């Protein structure tokens, strides 16, 4: 069982409310409790392992850099879910503003839950926590971007109320010099 009580908050991202979240979770989790908190540098091996289990691509260096870019700066959010002292999920996002006329909004660009801990509400709890922090910072819209074939995350984000937005993503390969 986690030792920190719900009445003993952890500080949230700079400018956000404290994250107080260790309420009961679905009984499929061994300890039945989960804590949503800010990521620590010491969590990055666990985050990298969860990501590698999901994507089958190890990215340890990427996650170490992501910690320094997103967990230590205002307007950026890197949260983890912990149960029984073990990190079992993560979510990253940031505030973005005025790209192609878009007013300030929140962006989620990574979420992952250990496959052994899925179906227990951890992804939803992470999503709700980052939404609360972004709302508190004054953001009124949330965006994300997914690969078309990413059915798992598409279903998850749609179940949270997200839908197609007003922007269209465009891309092109940069392996040629003439881009015309």
CSV table of C-alpha atoms in Angstrom, one decimal:
chain,number,residue,atom,x,y,z
A,1,UNK,CA,0.0,0.0,0.0
A,2,UNK,CA,1.2,3.5,-0.7
A,3,UNK,CA,2.2,5.5,2.4
A,4,UNK,CA,1.2,9.0,1.3
A,5,UNK,CA,-2.4,9.8,2.2
A,6,UNK,CA,-4.8,11.7,-0.1
A,7,UNK,CA,-4.7,14.6,2.4
A,8,UNK,CA,-1.0,15.0,1.9
A,9,UNK,CA,-0.6,16.5,-1.6
A,10,UNK,CA,2.4,16.5,-3.9
A,11,UNK,CA,3.2,19.7,-5.8
A,12,UNK,CA,2.0,19.7,-9.4
A,13,UNK,CA,3.7,21.2,-12.4
A,14,UNK,CA,4.7,24.8,-11.9
A,15,UNK,CA,1.6,27.0,-11.8
A,16,UNK,CA,-0.7,24.0,-11.5
A,17,UNK,CA,-2.7,22.8,-8.5
A,18,UNK,CA,-1.1,20.1,-6.3
A,19,UNK,CA,-1.7,16.6,-7.5
A,20,UNK,CA,-3.6,14.7,-4.8
A,21,UNK,CA,-4.5,11.4,-6.2
A,22,UNK,CA,-4.2,8.0,-4.6
A,23,UNK,CA,-7.8,7.0,-4.4
A,24,UNK,CA,-9.0,3.4,-4.9
A,25,UNK,CA,-8.6,2.0,-8.4
A,26,UNK,CA,-10.1,-1.1,-10.1
A,27,UNK,CA,-9.4,-4.2,-8.0
A,28,UNK,CA,-7.5,-5.8,-10.9
A,29,UNK,CA,-4.4,-3.9,-9.5
A,30,UNK,CA,-2.6,-5.9,-6.8
A,31,UNK,CA,-2.6,-3.1,-4.2
A,32,UNK,CA,-5.8,-1.5,-5.4
A,33,UNK,CA,-4.4,2.1,-5.2
A,34,UNK,CA,-2.7,4.4,-7.6
A,35,UNK,CA,-0.9,7.6,-7.1
A,36,UNK,CA,-0.6,10.2,-9.9
A,37,UNK,CA,2.4,12.4,-9.4
A,38,UNK,CA,5.1,14.4,-11.2
A,39,UNK,CA,7.8,12.4,-12.9
A,40,UNK,CA,11.2,12.2,-11.3
A,41,UNK,CA,14.5,11.6,-13.0
A,42,UNK,CA,14.6,8.2,-11.2
A,43,UNK,CA,11.4,7.1,-12.9
A,44,UNK,CA,12.9,7.3,-16.4
A,45,UNK,CA,14.1,3.7,-16.5
A,46,UNK,CA,10.6,2.5,-15.7
A,47,UNK,CA,9.0,4.9,-18.2
A,48,UNK,CA,11.4,3.7,-20.9
A,49,UNK,CA,10.6,0.1,-20.1
A,50,UNK,CA,6.9,0.7,-20.4
A,51,UNK,CA,7.4,2.5,-23.7
A,52,UNK,CA,9.6,-0.3,-25.0
A,53,UNK,CA,7.0,-2.9,-24.0
A,54,UNK,CA,4.3,-1.0,-26.0
A,55,UNK,CA,6.4,0.1,-29.0
A,56,UNK,CA,9.0,-2.7,-29.0
A,57,UNK,CA,11.6,0.1,-29.6
A,58,UNK,CA,13.9,0.9,-26.7
A,59,UNK,CA,14.4,4.7,-26.3
A,60,UNK,CA,16.2,5.1,-22.9
A,61,UNK,CA,18.1,8.2,-24.1
A,62,UNK,CA,15.0,9.8,-25.5
A,63,UNK,CA,13.2,9.5,-22.1
A,64,UNK,CA,16.1,10.9,-20.2
A,65,UNK,CA,16.0,14.0,-22.5
A,66,UNK,CA,12.2,14.2,-22.3
A,67,UNK,CA,12.4,14.3,-18.5
A,68,UNK,CA,14.7,17.4,-18.7
A,69,UNK,CA,12.6,19.0,-21.4
A,70,UNK,CA,9.2,18.4,-19.9
A,71,UNK,CA,9.3,17.7,-16.2
A,72,UNK,CA,11.3,20.8,-15.2
A,73,UNK,CA,9.7,23.6,-17.1
A,74,UNK,CA,6.6,25.7,-16.7
A,75,UNK,CA,3.8,25.0,-19.2
A,76,UNK,CA,5.0,21.4,-19.6
A,77,UNK,CA,3.7,18.3,-17.9
A,78,UNK,CA,5.2,14.9,-17.2
A,79,UNK,CA,3.2,12.8,-14.9
A,80,UNK,CA,3.5,9.1,-13.8
A,81,UNK,CA,1.1,6.6,-12.2
A,82,UNK,CA,2.6,4.6,-9.4
A,83,UNK,CA,1.1,1.6,-7.6
A,84,UNK,CA,2.8,-0.3,-4.8
A,85,UNK,CA,5.9,1.8,-5.4
A,86,UNK,CA,6.2,0.9,-9.1
A,87,UNK,CA,5.7,3.3,-12.0
A,88,UNK,CA,2.9,1.7,-14.2
A,89,UNK,CA,2.1,4.6,-16.6
A,90,UNK,CA,3.0,8.0,-17.8
A,91,UNK,CA,1.6,11.0,-19.7
A,92,UNK,CA,3.4,14.0,-21.3
A,93,UNK,CA,2.0,17.2,-22.6
A,94,UNK,CA,2.6,20.9,-22.9
A,95,UNK,CA,1.0,24.3,-23.6
A,96,UNK,CA,1.3,25.4,-27.2
A,97,UNK,CA,0.2,28.7,-28.6
A,98,UNK,CA,-0.4,30.5,-31.9
A,99,UNK,CA,0.8,27.9,-34.3
A,100,UNK,CA,-1.1,28.7,-37.5
A,101,UNK,CA,-3.5,30.8,-35.5
A,102,UNK,CA,-4.3,28.4,-32.8
A,103,UNK,CA,-5.0,30.1,-29.4
A,104,UNK,CA,-3.2,28.6,-26.4
A,105,UNK,CA,-4.1,25.0,-25.9
A,106,UNK,CA,-2.9,21.8,-24.3
A,107,UNK,CA,-1.2,19.1,-26.3
A,108,UNK,CA,-0.7,15.5,-25.1
A,109,UNK,CA,2.0,13.8,-27.1
A,110,UNK,CA,2.7,10.6,-25.2
A,111,UNK,CA,0.8,8.3,-22.9
A,112,UNK,CA,1.6,4.8,-21.9
A,113,UNK,CA,0.4,2.2,-19.4
A,114,UNK,CA,2.2,-1.0,-18.6
A,115,UNK,CA,0.4,-3.7,-20.6
A,116,UNK,CA,0.2,-5.8,-17.3
A,117,UNK,CA,-1.8,-2.9,-15.7
A,118,UNK,CA,-4.2,-2.1,-18.4
A,119,UNK,CA,-8.0,-2.1,-17.9
A,120,UNK,CA,-7.7,-0.7,-14.4
A,121,UNK,CA,-8.4,3.0,-15.2
A,122,UNK,CA,-4.7,4.2,-15.0
A,123,UNK,CA,-4.8,5.8,-18.5
A,124,UNK,CA,-8.0,7.6,-17.6
A,125,UNK,CA,-6.6,8.8,-14.3
A,126,UNK,CA,-3.4,10.1,-16.0
A,127,UNK,CA,-5.6,11.8,-18.7
A,128,UNK,CA,-7.8,13.4,-16.0
A,129,UNK,CA,-4.8,14.7,-14.0
A,130,UNK,CA,-3.1,16.4,-17.0
A,131,UNK,CA,-6.4,17.9,-18.1
A,132,UNK,CA,-6.9,19.3,-14.6
A,133,UNK,CA,-3.4,20.8,-14.6
A,134,UNK,CA,-3.9,22.3,-18.0
A,135,UNK,CA,-7.4,23.7,-17.1
A,136,UNK,CA,-5.9,25.3,-14.0
A,137,UNK,CA,-3.2,26.9,-16.2
A,138,UNK,CA,-6.0,28.5,-18.3
A,139,UNK,CA,-6.2,26.2,-21.3
A,140,UNK,CA,-9.6,25.5,-22.7
A,141,UNK,CA,-8.8,23.1,-25.5
A,142,UNK,CA,-6.8,19.9,-25.6
A,143,UNK,CA,-5.2,18.3,-28.7
A,144,UNK,CA,-3.2,15.3,-29.7
A,145,UNK,CA,-2.0,13.6,-32.9
A,146,UNK,CA,-2.0,9.9,-33.6
A,147,UNK,CA,-0.9,7.5,-36.4
A,148,UNK,CA,-3.9,6.4,-38.4
A,149,UNK,CA,-3.2,2.7,-37.5
A,150,UNK,CA,-2.9,3.4,-33.7
A,151,UNK,CA,-6.3,1.9,-32.9
A,152,UNK,CA,-5.6,1.5,-29.2
A,153,UNK,CA,-4.8,5.1,-28.5
A,154,UNK,CA,-7.5,6.3,-30.9
A,155,UNK,CA,-10.1,4.3,-29.0
A,156,UNK,CA,-8.7,5.6,-25.7
A,157,UNK,CA,-8.8,9.3,-26.6
A,158,UNK,CA,-12.2,9.0,-28.1
A,159,UNK,CA,-13.4,7.3,-24.9
A,160,UNK,CA,-12.2,10.4,-23.1
A,161,UNK,CA,-14.3,12.7,-25.3
A,162,UNK,CA,-11.8,13.7,-27.9
A,163,UNK,CA,-12.7,13.9,-31.6
A,164,UNK,CA,-11.4,15.2,-34.9
A,165,UNK,CA,-10.4,18.8,-34.6
A,166,UNK,CA,-10.2,21.9,-36.9
A,167,UNK,CA,-6.6,21.4,-38.0
A,168,UNK,CA,-5.1,19.0,-40.6
A,169,UNK,CA,-1.7,17.5,-40.2
A,170,UNK,CA,0.5,17.6,-43.3
A,171,UNK,CA,3.9,16.0,-43.9
A,172,UNK,CA,6.5,15.1,-46.5
A,173,UNK,CA,9.8,13.2,-46.5
A,174,UNK,CA,13.0,15.2,-46.1
A,175,UNK,CA,15.2,12.7,-48.0
A,176,UNK,CA,15.3,14.9,-51.1
A,177,UNK,CA,16.6,18.4,-51.7
A,178,UNK,CA,13.9,19.7,-54.1
A,179,UNK,CA,10.7,20.0,-52.1
A,180,UNK,CA,8.6,21.5,-54.9
